[in-house]
């Protein structure tokens, strides 16, 4: 049996991102969107500052890109608050206490 046919061998470079992150990358312009968190329904939220949009990726792979310009929200902080009210957050949101917090404050100005 050749090494490539071995059931324990792995191809070089096949360490894939989490499936939800892969889907978000396909939806958004930014190559590495910022992980915001996971809402109460299990959907992962990713922020793209280039598009000013959030990718919301459900656990079943269904996904949508939401441009903030198409919502009543003007800031990422408002989106996160809306998500908290509608679905809750199981993880996150990771938008405070760091460079991200500075970014959100700058966008609010």
XYZ file of C-alpha atoms in Angstrom:
109
model
C 0.000 0.000 0.000
C 1.428 3.365 -0.946
C 1.712 6.100 1.627
C -0.896 8.183 -0.198
C -3.381 5.325 0.092
C -2.768 4.848 3.789
C -5.880 5.497 5.847
C -3.835 7.512 8.339
C -2.023 9.754 5.867
C -3.105 13.346 5.400
C -2.485 15.607 2.472
C -0.253 18.567 3.197
C -2.204 21.795 3.621
C -5.601 20.263 4.324
C -6.134 21.875 7.690
C -9.413 23.590 6.904
C -10.996 26.353 8.905
C -14.165 25.605 10.804
C -16.928 24.919 8.228
C -18.876 28.009 9.303
C -15.778 30.185 8.864
C -15.149 28.705 5.410
C -18.697 29.612 4.399
C -18.274 33.156 5.761
C -15.051 33.567 3.774
C -16.914 32.597 0.607
C -19.626 35.202 1.290
C -17.422 38.104 2.292
C -14.678 40.105 0.592
C -12.285 40.154 3.531
C -10.081 37.041 3.494
C -10.136 36.645 7.263
C -13.423 38.030 8.578
C -13.587 38.797 12.283
C -15.388 36.151 14.337
C -18.023 37.927 16.417
C -19.590 34.996 18.204
C -22.254 32.307 18.139
C -25.861 33.257 18.736
C -28.428 31.347 20.778
C -29.521 29.365 17.707
C -25.971 28.191 16.978
C -25.326 30.505 14.019
C -21.829 31.967 13.804
C -21.498 35.681 13.037
C -18.496 37.094 11.141
C -17.761 40.776 10.465
C -16.280 42.147 7.257
C -15.120 45.736 7.740
C -14.516 46.205 4.001
C -18.135 45.506 3.111
C -19.543 46.715 6.434
C -21.456 43.443 6.513
C -22.047 40.446 8.746
C -22.118 36.855 7.529
C -24.517 34.742 9.571
C -23.813 31.035 9.108
C -26.172 28.450 10.614
C -24.947 25.069 11.812
C -26.611 23.384 8.821
C -24.555 25.528 6.436
C -27.313 27.947 5.441
C -25.790 31.398 5.311
C -26.610 34.975 4.509
C -24.632 38.165 4.178
C -26.285 41.133 5.831
C -24.999 44.556 4.816
C -25.657 46.987 7.642
C -26.785 49.527 5.040
C -29.742 47.198 4.341
C -30.795 47.185 8.005
C -31.964 49.832 10.462
C -28.558 49.514 12.195
C -25.722 51.940 11.607
C -23.038 50.238 13.684
C -21.673 46.820 14.491
C -22.533 47.455 18.137
C -26.199 47.950 17.171
C -26.137 44.680 15.185
C -24.719 42.849 18.198
C -27.361 44.356 20.482
C -30.111 43.343 18.036
C -28.760 39.785 17.909
C -28.629 39.692 21.710
C -32.287 40.753 21.903
C -33.514 38.409 19.136
C -31.423 35.249 19.600
C -29.080 35.808 22.515
C -25.366 35.028 22.406
C -23.955 31.645 23.435
C -20.399 32.789 22.668
C -19.478 36.447 22.435
C -20.005 38.861 21.013
C -16.291 39.541 20.782
C -16.447 43.259 20.122
C -15.144 44.781 23.305
C -12.004 45.419 25.276
C -9.569 45.381 22.386
C -8.779 46.809 18.987
C -12.280 45.702 18.001
C -13.750 47.881 20.739
C -11.742 50.821 19.417
C -13.024 50.070 15.910
C -16.634 49.960 17.088
C -16.206 53.253 18.969
C -14.641 54.807 15.882
C -17.521 53.647 13.719
C -20.030 55.045 16.210
C -18.413 58.491 16.005
